[in-house]
Amino acid sequence: MPFARATHPTRRGILAVGGAIGLGAALVACGDGKGKDGGSDKGTTAARSGPWSFRDDRGQAVKLDKVPANIVAFTGVGAALYDYGVQVKGVFGPTTTKDGKADVQAGDMDVSKVTVLGNTWGQFNIEKYASLAPDVLISTMFDSSGTLWYIPEESKKKISQLAPSVGISVYDRLLTQPLQRMWDLAASLGADMKAARATDAKKRFEAAAARLRAAAKAKPGIKVMAASASDPLFYVSGTNLSVDLEYFKSLGVNFVEPPESAKKQGGGWYESLSWENVDKYPADVIMMDDRTSAIQPADITKPTWKKLPAVKAGQVIARSPEPILSYDKCVPLLTSLAEALEKAKKVG
């Protein structure tokens, strides 16, 4: 997520180049993240009938005469719902790479079977959106104002007139909260949450969390840095605001924490460093933003990067600042960090 809006200049920048930042936050003005939907375990969407309602993290309840069939969602939301058996009709956000392959944020979705309304920041084809006859639009939120992620500021009014929206907050909370909210949403949309693929994934997530907690406890001295790379700058994220880092920290992971004053220009999410100062914070393990908007470790040519102890020791792993909110997709995030801690040597 690379570019921020005029009203939130740092948020977009955080996502695009500073994936280490954890994006821009998003809990709606009055949402408490605990809203319940109506109807959890009632089979598949196709088998359900009757009214549908869901209260989102803005505290807003969407009520329809029937379960939404034409769902349009931010790519990552579509990917999470897909894991639970709910197919969206259209998506917006990073969906395909330049070579036409599925973007990392598309997860296991078959991108050839969805209508892409916009693949980059600021893109949203309203005509295509209208042609889908959308029942509901769903996105995440990365700030406290209730702004729907990847909905262009200049066209949000027109978009909102075509269908009601649902916002799931991924701002300043533990990962487990939006994971549960997405679970609730999928259930309301008719997903079979008692199916093995759903229940097994949740068990694997819990096991992975226990493993990470144990690894962190066994290696309390190992310092982890969450970062993102762009050509001009290196971004170091703090753990506050980001759902993944806040959760990992709650499990005992010892993170590099830039002071609040240093994160001011990054909207409280991250500190921007020149490549000459990339060694400002000693770190034993580095987690690097895996989004296509960020430069990947293998492509970083800066000499100062190559001199970092963690880089020389091969203790660099991927991080997903915008995790796909299904238990299945979050298991690897926990497992990867646990493995890194288990193998890590003190080098920073």
PDB file of N, CA and C in Angstrom, residues 7 11 18 30 87 132 154 172 206 210 214 218 243 247 271 274 287 309 326:
ATOM      1  N   THR A   7      -6.027  13.456   2.867  1.00  0.00           N
ATOM      2  CA  THR A   7      -6.472  13.604   4.243  1.00  0.00           C
ATOM      3  C   THR A   7      -5.712  12.708   5.202  1.00  0.00           C
ATOM      4  N   ARG A  11      -0.754   7.274   5.661  1.00  0.00           N
ATOM      5  CA  ARG A  11      -1.301   5.934   5.651  1.00  0.00           C
ATOM      6  C   ARG A  11      -1.000   5.214   4.356  1.00  0.00           C
ATOM      7  N   GLY A  18       6.183   1.341   2.932  1.00  0.00           N
ATOM      8  CA  GLY A  18       6.536   0.924   4.259  1.00  0.00           C
ATOM      9  C   GLY A  18       5.637  -0.134   4.758  1.00  0.00           C
ATOM     10  N   CYS A  30     -17.401   4.576  15.616  1.00  0.00           N
ATOM     11  CA  CYS A  30     -18.055   4.097  16.832  1.00  0.00           C
ATOM     12  C   CYS A  30     -18.038   2.591  16.956  1.00  0.00           C
ATOM     13  N   GLN A  87     -17.418 -16.986  -2.486  1.00  0.00           N
ATOM     14  CA  GLN A  87     -16.828 -16.423  -3.697  1.00  0.00           C
ATOM     15  C   GLN A  87     -17.351 -15.004  -3.938  1.00  0.00           C
ATOM     16  N   LEU A 132     -21.968  -4.973 -12.067  1.00  0.00           N
ATOM     17  CA  LEU A 132     -22.007  -6.203 -11.271  1.00  0.00           C
ATOM     18  C   LEU A 132     -23.265  -6.285 -10.406  1.00  0.00           C
ATOM     19  N   GLU A 154     -12.136  10.654  -3.927  1.00  0.00           N
ATOM     20  CA  GLU A 154     -12.897  11.486  -4.855  1.00  0.00           C
ATOM     21  C   GLU A 154     -14.154  10.816  -5.400  1.00  0.00           C
ATOM     22  N   ASP A 172      -5.001  -0.934  15.278  1.00  0.00           N
ATOM     23  CA  ASP A 172      -4.713  -0.859  16.708  1.00  0.00           C
ATOM     24  C   ASP A 172      -5.445  -1.929  17.511  1.00  0.00           C
ATOM     25  N   GLU A 206      -4.050 -21.952  16.329  1.00  0.00           N
ATOM     26  CA  GLU A 206      -3.838 -21.998  17.777  1.00  0.00           C
ATOM     27  C   GLU A 206      -2.551 -22.735  18.119  1.00  0.00           C
ATOM     28  N   ALA A 210       0.882 -21.146  19.879  1.00  0.00           N
ATOM     29  CA  ALA A 210       1.541 -21.757  21.031  1.00  0.00           C
ATOM     30  C   ALA A 210       3.021 -21.980  20.729  1.00  0.00           C
ATOM     31  N   ALA A 214       6.209 -20.205  22.685  1.00  0.00           N
ATOM     32  CA  ALA A 214       7.295 -21.006  23.260  1.00  0.00           C
ATOM     33  C   ALA A 214       8.647 -20.576  22.709  1.00  0.00           C
ATOM     34  N   ALA A 218      11.792 -18.975  24.804  1.00  0.00           N
ATOM     35  CA  ALA A 218      13.095 -19.633  24.810  1.00  0.00           C
ATOM     36  C   ALA A 218      14.211 -18.715  24.328  1.00  0.00           C
ATOM     37  N   VAL A 243      -1.933  -4.981  13.362  1.00  0.00           N
ATOM     38  CA  VAL A 243      -2.572  -6.141  13.989  1.00  0.00           C
ATOM     39  C   VAL A 243      -1.636  -7.332  14.148  1.00  0.00           C
ATOM     40  N   TYR A 247      -0.030  -8.576  17.898  1.00  0.00           N
ATOM     41  CA  TYR A 247      -0.305  -9.940  18.327  1.00  0.00           C
ATOM     42  C   TYR A 247       0.989 -10.697  18.623  1.00  0.00           C
ATOM     43  N   GLU A 271       9.162   4.586  11.356  1.00  0.00           N
ATOM     44  CA  GLU A 271      10.206   5.593  11.229  1.00  0.00           C
ATOM     45  C   GLU A 271      10.867   5.416   9.870  1.00  0.00           C
ATOM     46  N   SER A 274      17.214   6.857   6.118  1.00  0.00           N
ATOM     47  CA  SER A 274      17.989   6.838   4.881  1.00  0.00           C
ATOM     48  C   SER A 274      18.762   5.531   4.880  1.00  0.00           C
ATOM     49  N   MET A 287      12.132  -8.859   9.636  1.00  0.00           N
ATOM     50  CA  MET A 287      10.931  -9.245   8.897  1.00  0.00           C
ATOM     51  C   MET A 287      10.691  -8.175   7.830  1.00  0.00           C
ATOM     52  N   PRO A 309      24.135  -7.324  10.262  1.00  0.00           N
ATOM     53  CA  PRO A 309      24.419  -8.654  10.827  1.00  0.00           C
ATOM     54  C   PRO A 309      23.338  -9.689  10.534  1.00  0.00           C
ATOM     55  N   SER A 326      -7.855 -14.936   7.219  1.00  0.00           N
ATOM     56  CA  SER A 326      -8.399 -16.277   7.418  1.00  0.00           C
ATOM     57  C   SER A 326      -7.370 -17.012   8.261  1.00  0.00           C
TER      58      SER A 326
END
